[in-house]
Coordinates of C-alpha atoms in Angstrom, one line a residue:
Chain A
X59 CA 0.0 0.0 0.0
X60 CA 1.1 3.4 -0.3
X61 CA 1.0 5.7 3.0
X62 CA 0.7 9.2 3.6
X63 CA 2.0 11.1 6.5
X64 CA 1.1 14.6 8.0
X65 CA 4.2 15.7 10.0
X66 CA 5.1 18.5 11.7
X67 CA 8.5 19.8 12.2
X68 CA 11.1 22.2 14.0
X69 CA 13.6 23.1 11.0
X70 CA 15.9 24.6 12.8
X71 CA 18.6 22.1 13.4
X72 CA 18.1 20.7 9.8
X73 CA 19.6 21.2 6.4
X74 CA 16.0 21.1 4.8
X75 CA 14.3 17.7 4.0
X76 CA 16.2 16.5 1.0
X77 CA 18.8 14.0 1.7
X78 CA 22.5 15.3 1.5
X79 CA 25.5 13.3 1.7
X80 CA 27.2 15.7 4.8
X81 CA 24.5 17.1 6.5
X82 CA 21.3 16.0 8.7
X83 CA 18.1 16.6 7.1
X84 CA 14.7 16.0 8.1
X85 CA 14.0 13.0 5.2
X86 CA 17.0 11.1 6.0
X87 CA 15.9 11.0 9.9
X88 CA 12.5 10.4 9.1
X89 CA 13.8 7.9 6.7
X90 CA 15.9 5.5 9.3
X91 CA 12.8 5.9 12.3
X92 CA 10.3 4.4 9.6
X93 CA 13.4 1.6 9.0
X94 CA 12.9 1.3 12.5
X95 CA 9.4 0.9 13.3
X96 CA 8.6 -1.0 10.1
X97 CA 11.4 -3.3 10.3
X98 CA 11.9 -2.8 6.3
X99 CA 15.3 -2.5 4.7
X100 CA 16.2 -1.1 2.8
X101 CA 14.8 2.2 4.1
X102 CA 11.5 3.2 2.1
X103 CA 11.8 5.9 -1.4
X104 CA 10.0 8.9 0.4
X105 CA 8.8 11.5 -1.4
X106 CA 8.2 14.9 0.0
X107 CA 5.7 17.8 -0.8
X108 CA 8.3 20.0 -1.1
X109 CA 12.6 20.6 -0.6
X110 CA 12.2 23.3 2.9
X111 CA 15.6 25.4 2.7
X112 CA 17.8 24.5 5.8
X113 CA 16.6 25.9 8.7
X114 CA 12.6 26.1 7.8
X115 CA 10.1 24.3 9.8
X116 CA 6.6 23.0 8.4
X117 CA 3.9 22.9 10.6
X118 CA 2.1 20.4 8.1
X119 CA 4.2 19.0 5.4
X120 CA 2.7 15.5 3.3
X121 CA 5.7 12.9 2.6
X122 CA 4.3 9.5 1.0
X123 CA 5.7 6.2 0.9
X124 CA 5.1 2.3 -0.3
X125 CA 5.3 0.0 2.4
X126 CA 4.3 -3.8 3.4
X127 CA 3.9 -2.8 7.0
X128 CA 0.8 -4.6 9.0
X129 CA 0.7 -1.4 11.2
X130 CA -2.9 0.0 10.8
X131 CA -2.3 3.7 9.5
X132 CA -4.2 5.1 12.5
X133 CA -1.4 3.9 15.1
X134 CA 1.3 4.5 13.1
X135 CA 2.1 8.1 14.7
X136 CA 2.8 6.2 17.9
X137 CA 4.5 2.9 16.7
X138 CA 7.0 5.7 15.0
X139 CA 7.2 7.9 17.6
X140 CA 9.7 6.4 20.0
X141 CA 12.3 6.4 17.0
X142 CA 11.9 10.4 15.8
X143 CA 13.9 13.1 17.4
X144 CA 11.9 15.7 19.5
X145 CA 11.6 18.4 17.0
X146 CA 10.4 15.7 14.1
X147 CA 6.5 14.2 14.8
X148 CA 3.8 12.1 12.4
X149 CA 0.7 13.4 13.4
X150 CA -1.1 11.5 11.3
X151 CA -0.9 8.7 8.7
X152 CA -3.0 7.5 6.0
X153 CA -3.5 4.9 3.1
X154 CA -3.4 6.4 0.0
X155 CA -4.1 5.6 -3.2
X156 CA -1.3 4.2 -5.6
X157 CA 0.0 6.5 -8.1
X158 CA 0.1 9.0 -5.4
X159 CA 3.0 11.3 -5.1
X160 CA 3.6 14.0 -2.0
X161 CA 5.6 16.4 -4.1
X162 CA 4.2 15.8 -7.8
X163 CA 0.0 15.2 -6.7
X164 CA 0.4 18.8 -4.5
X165 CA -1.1 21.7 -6.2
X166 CA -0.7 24.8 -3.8
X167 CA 0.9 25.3 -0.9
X168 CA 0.5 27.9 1.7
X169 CA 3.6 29.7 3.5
X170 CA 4.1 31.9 6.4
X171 CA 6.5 33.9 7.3
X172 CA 7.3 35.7 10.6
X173 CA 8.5 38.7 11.7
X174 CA 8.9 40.8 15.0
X175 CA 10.3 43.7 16.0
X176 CA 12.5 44.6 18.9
X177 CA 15.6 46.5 19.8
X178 CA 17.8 43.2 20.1
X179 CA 17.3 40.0 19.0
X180 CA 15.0 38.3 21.7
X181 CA 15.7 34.6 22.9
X182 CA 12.0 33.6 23.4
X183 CA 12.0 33.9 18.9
X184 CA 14.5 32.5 18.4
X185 CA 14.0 29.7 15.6
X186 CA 10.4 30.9 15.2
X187 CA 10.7 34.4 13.8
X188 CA 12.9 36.8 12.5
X189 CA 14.1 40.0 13.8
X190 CA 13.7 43.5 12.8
X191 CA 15.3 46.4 14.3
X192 CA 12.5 48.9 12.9
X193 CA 8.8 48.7 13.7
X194 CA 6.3 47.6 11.2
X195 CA 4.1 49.2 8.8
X196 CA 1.6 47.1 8.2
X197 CA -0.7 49.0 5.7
X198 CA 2.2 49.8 3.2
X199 CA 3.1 46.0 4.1
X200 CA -0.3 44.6 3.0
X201 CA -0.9 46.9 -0.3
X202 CA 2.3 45.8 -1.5
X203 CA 1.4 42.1 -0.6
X204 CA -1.5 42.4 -2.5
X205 CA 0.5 43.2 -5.9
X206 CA 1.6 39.7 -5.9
X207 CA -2.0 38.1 -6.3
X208 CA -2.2 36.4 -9.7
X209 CA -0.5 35.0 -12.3
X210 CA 2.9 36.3 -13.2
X211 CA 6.8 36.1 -13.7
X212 CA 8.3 35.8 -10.5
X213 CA 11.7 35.8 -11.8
X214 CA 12.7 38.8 -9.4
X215 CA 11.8 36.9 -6.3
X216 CA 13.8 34.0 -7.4
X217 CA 17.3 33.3 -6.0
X218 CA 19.5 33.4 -8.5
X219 CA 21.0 30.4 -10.2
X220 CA 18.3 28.1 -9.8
X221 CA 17.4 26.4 -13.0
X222 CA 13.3 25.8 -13.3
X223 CA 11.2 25.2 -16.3
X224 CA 9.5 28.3 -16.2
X225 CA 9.5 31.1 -13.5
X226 CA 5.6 31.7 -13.7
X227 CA 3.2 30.9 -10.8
X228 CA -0.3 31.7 -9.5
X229 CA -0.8 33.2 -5.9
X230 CA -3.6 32.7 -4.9
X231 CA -3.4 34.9 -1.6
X232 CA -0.9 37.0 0.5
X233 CA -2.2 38.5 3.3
X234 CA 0.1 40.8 5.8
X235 CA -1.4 40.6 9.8
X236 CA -0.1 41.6 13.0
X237 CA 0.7 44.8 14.0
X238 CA 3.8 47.1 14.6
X239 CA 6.2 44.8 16.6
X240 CA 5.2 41.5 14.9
X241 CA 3.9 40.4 11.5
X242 CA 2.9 37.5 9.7
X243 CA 2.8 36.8 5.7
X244 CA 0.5 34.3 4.9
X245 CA 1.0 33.5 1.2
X246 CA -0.8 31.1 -1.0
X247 CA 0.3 29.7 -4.5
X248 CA 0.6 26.6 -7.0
X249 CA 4.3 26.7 -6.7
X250 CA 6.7 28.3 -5.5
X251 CA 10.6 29.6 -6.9
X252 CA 13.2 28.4 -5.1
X253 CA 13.8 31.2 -1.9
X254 CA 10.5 32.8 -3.4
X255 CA 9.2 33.5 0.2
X256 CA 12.1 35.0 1.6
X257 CA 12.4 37.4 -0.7
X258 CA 9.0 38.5 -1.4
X259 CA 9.4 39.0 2.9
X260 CA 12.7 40.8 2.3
X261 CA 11.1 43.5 -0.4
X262 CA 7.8 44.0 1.8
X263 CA 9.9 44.6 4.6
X264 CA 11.5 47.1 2.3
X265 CA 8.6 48.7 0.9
X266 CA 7.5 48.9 5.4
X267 CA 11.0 50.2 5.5
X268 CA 10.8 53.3 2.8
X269 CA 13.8 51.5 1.2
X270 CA 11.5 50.8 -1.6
X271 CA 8.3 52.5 -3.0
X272 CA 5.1 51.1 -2.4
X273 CA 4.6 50.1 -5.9
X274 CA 8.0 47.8 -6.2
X275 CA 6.4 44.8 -6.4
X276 CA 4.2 45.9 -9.7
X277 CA 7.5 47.2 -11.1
X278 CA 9.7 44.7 -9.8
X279 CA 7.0 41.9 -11.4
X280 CA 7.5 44.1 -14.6
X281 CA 10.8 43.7 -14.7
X282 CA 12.0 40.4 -13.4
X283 CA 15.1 41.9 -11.9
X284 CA 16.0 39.9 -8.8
X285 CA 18.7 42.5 -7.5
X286 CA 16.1 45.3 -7.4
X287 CA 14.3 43.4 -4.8
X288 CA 14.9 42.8 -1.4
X289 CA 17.2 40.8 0.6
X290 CA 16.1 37.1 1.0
X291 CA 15.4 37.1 4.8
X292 CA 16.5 34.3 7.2
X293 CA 14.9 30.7 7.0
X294 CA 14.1 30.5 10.8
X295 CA 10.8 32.7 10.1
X296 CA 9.6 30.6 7.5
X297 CA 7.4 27.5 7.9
X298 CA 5.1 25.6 5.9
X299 CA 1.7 26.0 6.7
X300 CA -0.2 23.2 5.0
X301 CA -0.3 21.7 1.3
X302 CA -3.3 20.7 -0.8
X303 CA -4.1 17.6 -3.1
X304 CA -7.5 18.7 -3.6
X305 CA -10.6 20.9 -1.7
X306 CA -9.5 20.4 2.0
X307 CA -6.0 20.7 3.0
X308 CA -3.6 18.0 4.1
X309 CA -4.3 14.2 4.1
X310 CA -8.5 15.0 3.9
X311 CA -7.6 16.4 0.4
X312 CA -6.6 13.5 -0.8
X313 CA -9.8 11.7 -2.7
X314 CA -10.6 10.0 -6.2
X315 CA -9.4 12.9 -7.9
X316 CA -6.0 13.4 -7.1
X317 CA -3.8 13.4 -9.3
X318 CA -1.4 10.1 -9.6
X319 CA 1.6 9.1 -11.0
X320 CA 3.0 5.5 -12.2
Chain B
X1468 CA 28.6 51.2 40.3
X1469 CA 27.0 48.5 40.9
X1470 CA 24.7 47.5 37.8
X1471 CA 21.4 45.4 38.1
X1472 CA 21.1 43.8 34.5
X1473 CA 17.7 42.1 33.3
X1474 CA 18.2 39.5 31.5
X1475 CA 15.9 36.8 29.3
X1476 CA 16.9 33.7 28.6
X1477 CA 15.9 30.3 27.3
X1478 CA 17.3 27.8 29.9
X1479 CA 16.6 24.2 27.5
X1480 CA 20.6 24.5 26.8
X1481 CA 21.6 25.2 30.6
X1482 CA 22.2 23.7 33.7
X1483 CA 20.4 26.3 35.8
X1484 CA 21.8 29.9 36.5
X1485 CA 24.5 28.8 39.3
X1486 CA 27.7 28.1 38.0
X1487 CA 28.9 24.4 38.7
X1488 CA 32.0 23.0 37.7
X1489 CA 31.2 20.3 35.1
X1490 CA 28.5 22.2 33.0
X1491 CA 27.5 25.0 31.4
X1492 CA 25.5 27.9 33.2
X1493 CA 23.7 31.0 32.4
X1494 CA 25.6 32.5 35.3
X1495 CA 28.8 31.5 34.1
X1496 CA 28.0 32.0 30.1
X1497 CA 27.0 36.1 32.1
X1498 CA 29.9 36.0 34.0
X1499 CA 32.4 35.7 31.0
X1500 CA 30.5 38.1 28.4
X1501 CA 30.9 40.6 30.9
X1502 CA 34.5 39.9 31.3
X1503 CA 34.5 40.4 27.5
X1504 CA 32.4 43.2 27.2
X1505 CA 33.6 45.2 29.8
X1506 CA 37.5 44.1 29.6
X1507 CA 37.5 43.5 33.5
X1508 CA 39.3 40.6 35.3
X1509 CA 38.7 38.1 37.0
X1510 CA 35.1 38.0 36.3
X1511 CA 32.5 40.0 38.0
X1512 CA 30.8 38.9 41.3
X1513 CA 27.7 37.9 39.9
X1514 CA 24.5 38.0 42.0
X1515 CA 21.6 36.6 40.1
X1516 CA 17.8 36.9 41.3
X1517 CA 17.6 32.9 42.3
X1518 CA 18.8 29.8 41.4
X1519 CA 16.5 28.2 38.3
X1520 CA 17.0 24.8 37.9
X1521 CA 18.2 23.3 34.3
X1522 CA 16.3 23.6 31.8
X1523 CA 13.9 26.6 33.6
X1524 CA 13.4 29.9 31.2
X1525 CA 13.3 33.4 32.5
X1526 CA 11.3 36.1 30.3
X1527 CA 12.6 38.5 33.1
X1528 CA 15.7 37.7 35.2
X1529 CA 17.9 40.0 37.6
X1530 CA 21.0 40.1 37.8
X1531 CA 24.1 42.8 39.7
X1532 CA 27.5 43.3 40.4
X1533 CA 30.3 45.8 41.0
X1534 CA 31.9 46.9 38.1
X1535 CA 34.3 50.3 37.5
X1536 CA 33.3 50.3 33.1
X1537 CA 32.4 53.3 31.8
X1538 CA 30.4 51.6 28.9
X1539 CA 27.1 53.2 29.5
X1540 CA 24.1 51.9 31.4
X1541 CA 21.5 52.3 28.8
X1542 CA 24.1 51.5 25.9
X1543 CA 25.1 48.0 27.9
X1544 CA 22.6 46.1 26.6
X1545 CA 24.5 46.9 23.1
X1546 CA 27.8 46.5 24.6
X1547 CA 27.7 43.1 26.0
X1548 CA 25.1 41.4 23.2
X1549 CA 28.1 40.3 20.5
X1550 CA 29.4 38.4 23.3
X1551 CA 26.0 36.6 24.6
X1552 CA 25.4 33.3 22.5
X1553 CA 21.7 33.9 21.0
X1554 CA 19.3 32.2 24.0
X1555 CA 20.7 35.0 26.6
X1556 CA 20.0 38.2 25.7
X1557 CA 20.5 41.7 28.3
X1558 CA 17.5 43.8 27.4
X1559 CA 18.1 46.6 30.1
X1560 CA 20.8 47.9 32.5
X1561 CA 20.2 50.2 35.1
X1562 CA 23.2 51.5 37.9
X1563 CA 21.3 51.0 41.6
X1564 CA 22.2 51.5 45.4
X1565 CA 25.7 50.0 46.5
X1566 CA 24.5 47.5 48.6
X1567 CA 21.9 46.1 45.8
X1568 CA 21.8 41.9 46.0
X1569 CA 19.7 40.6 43.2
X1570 CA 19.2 37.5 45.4
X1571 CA 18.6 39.0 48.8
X1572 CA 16.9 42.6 48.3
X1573 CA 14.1 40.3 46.2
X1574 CA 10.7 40.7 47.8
X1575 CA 8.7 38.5 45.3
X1576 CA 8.5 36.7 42.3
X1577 CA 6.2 35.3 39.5
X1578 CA 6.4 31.9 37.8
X1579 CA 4.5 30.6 35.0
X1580 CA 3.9 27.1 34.1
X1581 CA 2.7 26.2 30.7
X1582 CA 0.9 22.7 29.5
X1583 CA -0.4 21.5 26.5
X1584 CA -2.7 18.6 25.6
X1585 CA -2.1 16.6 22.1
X1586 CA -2.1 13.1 21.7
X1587 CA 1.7 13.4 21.6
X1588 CA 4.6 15.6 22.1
X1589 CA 4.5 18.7 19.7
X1590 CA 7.8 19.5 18.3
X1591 CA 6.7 23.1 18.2
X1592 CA 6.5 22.9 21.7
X1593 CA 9.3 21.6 22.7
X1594 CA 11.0 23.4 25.5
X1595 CA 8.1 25.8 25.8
X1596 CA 5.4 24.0 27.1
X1597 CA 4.8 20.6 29.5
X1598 CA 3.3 17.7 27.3
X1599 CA 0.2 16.0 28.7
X1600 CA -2.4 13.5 27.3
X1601 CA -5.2 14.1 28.6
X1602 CA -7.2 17.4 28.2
X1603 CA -7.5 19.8 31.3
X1604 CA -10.6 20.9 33.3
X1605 CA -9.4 24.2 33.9
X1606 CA -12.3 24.7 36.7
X1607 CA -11.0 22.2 39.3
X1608 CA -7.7 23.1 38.5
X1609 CA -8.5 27.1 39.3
X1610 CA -10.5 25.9 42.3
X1611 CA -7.3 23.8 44.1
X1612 CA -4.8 26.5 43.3
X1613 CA -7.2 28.6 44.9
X1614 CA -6.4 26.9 47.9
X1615 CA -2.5 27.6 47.5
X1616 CA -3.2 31.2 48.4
X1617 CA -2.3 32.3 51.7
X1618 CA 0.7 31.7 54.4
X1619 CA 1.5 28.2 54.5
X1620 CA 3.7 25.3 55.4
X1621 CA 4.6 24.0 51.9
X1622 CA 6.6 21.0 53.2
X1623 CA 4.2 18.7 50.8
X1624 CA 5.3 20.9 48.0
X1625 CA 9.4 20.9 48.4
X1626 CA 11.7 18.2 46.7
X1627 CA 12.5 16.0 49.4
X1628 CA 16.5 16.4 50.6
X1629 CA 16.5 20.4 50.3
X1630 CA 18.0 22.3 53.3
X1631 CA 15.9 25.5 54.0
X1632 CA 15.0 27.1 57.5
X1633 CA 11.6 27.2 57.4
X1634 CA 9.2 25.6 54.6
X1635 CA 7.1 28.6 55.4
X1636 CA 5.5 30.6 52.1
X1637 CA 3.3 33.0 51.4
X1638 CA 1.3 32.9 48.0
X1639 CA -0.1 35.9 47.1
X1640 CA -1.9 34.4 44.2
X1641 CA -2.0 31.2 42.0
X1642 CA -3.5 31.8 38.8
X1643 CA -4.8 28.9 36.1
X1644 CA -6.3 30.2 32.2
X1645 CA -6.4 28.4 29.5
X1646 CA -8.8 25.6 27.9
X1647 CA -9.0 22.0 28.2
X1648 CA -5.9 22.4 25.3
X1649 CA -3.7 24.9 26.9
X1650 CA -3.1 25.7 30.5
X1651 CA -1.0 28.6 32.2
X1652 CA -0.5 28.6 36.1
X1653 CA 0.7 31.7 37.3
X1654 CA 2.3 31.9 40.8
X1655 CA 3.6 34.6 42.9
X1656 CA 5.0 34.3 46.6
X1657 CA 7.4 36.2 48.5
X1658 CA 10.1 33.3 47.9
X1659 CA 9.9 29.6 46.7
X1660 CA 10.8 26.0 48.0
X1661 CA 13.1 23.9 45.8
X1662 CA 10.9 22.2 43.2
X1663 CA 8.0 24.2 44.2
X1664 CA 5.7 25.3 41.1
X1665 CA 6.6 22.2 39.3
X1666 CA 5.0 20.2 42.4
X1667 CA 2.3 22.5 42.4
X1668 CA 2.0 22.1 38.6
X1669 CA 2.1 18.9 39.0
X1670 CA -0.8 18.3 41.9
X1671 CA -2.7 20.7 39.6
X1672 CA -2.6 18.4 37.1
X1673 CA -3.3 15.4 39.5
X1674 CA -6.7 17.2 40.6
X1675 CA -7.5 18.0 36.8
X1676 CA -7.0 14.1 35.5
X1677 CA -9.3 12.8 38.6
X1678 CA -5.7 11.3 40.5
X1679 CA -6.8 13.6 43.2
X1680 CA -9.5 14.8 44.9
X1681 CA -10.8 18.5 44.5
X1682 CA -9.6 19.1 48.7
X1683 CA -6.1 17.9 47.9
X1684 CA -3.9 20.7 48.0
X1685 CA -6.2 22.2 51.2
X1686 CA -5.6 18.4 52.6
X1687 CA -1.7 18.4 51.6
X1688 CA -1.0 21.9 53.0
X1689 CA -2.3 20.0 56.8
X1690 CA -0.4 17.1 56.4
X1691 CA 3.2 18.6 55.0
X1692 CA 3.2 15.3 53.1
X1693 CA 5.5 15.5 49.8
X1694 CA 4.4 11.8 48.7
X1695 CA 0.7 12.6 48.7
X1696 CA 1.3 15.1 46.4
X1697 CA 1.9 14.9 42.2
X1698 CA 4.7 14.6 40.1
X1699 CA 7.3 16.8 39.9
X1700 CA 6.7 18.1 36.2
X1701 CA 9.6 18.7 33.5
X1702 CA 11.3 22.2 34.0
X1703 CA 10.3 22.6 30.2
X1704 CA 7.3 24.4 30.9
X1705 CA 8.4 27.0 34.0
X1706 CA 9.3 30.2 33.3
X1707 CA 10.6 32.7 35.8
X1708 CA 8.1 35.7 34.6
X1709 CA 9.0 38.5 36.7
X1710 CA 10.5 39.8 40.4
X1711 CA 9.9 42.7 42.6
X1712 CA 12.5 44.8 44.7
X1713 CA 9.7 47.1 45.3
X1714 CA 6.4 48.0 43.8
X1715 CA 7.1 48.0 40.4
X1716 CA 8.6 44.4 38.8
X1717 CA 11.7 44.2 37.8
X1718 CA 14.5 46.9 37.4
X1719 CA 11.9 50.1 37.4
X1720 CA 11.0 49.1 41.0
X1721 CA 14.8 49.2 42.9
X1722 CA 14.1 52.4 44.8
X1723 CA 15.2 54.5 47.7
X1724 CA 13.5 52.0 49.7
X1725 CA 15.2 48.6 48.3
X1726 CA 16.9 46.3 50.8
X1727 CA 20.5 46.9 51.1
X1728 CA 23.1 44.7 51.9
X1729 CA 26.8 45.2 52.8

């Protein structure tokens, strides 16, 4: 059968989910504990909704994988448990049709990205948000967010050097709350470019800032010029929200319709 | 001058504020950013506001010595934050009375303890919040620490083996909020017994989950009996929140009228 699994993770002492050959990452740990609990070897092919940049957490993030196991889907969060790390945690599991594929069935995603201000960094954030040393505007903020709703070139939002197909996506929603000393972006889209986030937090932290006009992100859309934006802020205020397969979000989503691969 | 510093911390990485020989403090990781920061040596005298165990946080912590720098008060913060590792942070510094002892001019303080419900550990919780299984009924648990409030013998509520002169204590009030998800227990006395909120926490708990009766904590303040009494629960979830030196918390209430010592 093929399961799914919702998990939730800390980022923060990860170098993303992908397996690397030098460095810990969240696939390769979640990887040996089902090894462990299932008894399989070798370890399963897990696919992932998506590669989280070192450092980012998910608060619900789909990985999928085949398996022989007799554990009923419903306890397997608690016959893995006792082989995760703290800061790793399968809070759900469920059988999934065949064909289906975490990263390639997803069809939006929802990011968020947080931000507080305060005259020093503060401990208590620490691996949950990122600082600012200037207070928020949150009305320039949330007109510039705005800009990005639709479907366009995305090019300047996109680190440089990553090779995709095509650098168009859809967002769907990005919606700036919070006030003065803290902020969260809530964006919503089919895909998304490889530090796309970060950056689109960078330049609407510039726009909040005056270091850019409120209009940057029309122009910058315009233009596709990634070093007119702003900086691509730190990974530890970026997490995953939730992914979608098909109306609901997460493992509910995932029905007759969704799309499969052989 | 003598400096009060206040300081917040997350204590997951430390062993407690008090330096000990064989592991890492946030007195001692204090103690050498000073040296650093202020060029002085040996190392300042350090007098901190009490002695939180390992693992404990403090959102606001006090801490003085002597010290001849001329860095500043109100640019120390600044002065001394290069050389604090990232889950210590000074966020104000303040010259008071010769004489002040963050330990021993301390009228009261405030703890917090936080709890959580989820059918198992949340990663996003980790060393923020006390795991528990089962939801809470945040009415009997308001109800028995009710009962804490008051001058009392709190003999059933100290770790057995501590050395004090008088297990005497007055509460001045035990606070629970929350939901049946989320729980915080707020607690402020004019000192503490070793182990003290987490036993409290932890009979709170007991009386929520139907392992004691609603009377216990009225019937365990009689008998002085530690063994009758709940689980000592994880330092995870306590905070030190604030502490008074007059009527003010923290540094804004060290006044003309603060206990001196010489």
């Amino acid at each position: 059968m093929t399961l799914a699994l919702e998990l939730c993770y800390d980022g923060s002492a990860y170098h993303g989910w992908q397996i690397q050959k030098n460095a810990v990452t969240v696939q390769e740990t979640l990887s040996k504990a089902i090894q462990r609990a299932t008894g399989a070897w070798p370890g399963p092919e897990l696919s992932g909704c998506g590669r989280t940049d070192a450092g980012v957490s998910a608060a619900s993030y789909i990985a999928s994988f085949r398996t022989e196991t007799p554990i009923p889907p419903d306890r397997f969060p608690w016959a893995i448990h006792g082989f995760l790390p703290p800061d790793i945690s399968v809070r759900r599991a469920q059988q999934v049709p065949n064909g289906f594929h975490a990263r390639f069935s997803c069809i939006k995603k929802e990011y968020v990205y947080t931000l507080y201000h305060s005259f020093l960094p503060h401990p208590f954030e620490r691996n949950r948000a990122a600082f600012r040393p200037y207070p928020f505007n949150v009305d320039l903020m949330r007109s510039a967010a705005a800009d990005l709703v639709g479907t366009h070139d995305f090019s300047a939002f996109c680190a440089s050097g990553s090779a995709v197909r095509s650098p168009v996506r859809t967002v769907f929603h990005c919606n700036v709350t919070g006030d003065c000393d803290r902020v969260e972006i809530r964006i919503c889209a089919d895909g998304f470019l490889y530090n796309m986030v970060r950056i689109i937090a960078g330049t609407l932290v510039s726009v909040s800032e005056g270091k850019l006009p409120p209009d940057a992100v029309k122009k910058l859309l315009l233009s596709g010029d990634r070093t007119e934006a702003g900086i691509t802020l730190p990974p530890c205020g970026l997490r995953l929200e939730q992914v979608w397969y098909g109306d609901e979000p997460g493992l509910d989503g995932i029905n007759s319709n969704v799309r499969l691969f052989f």
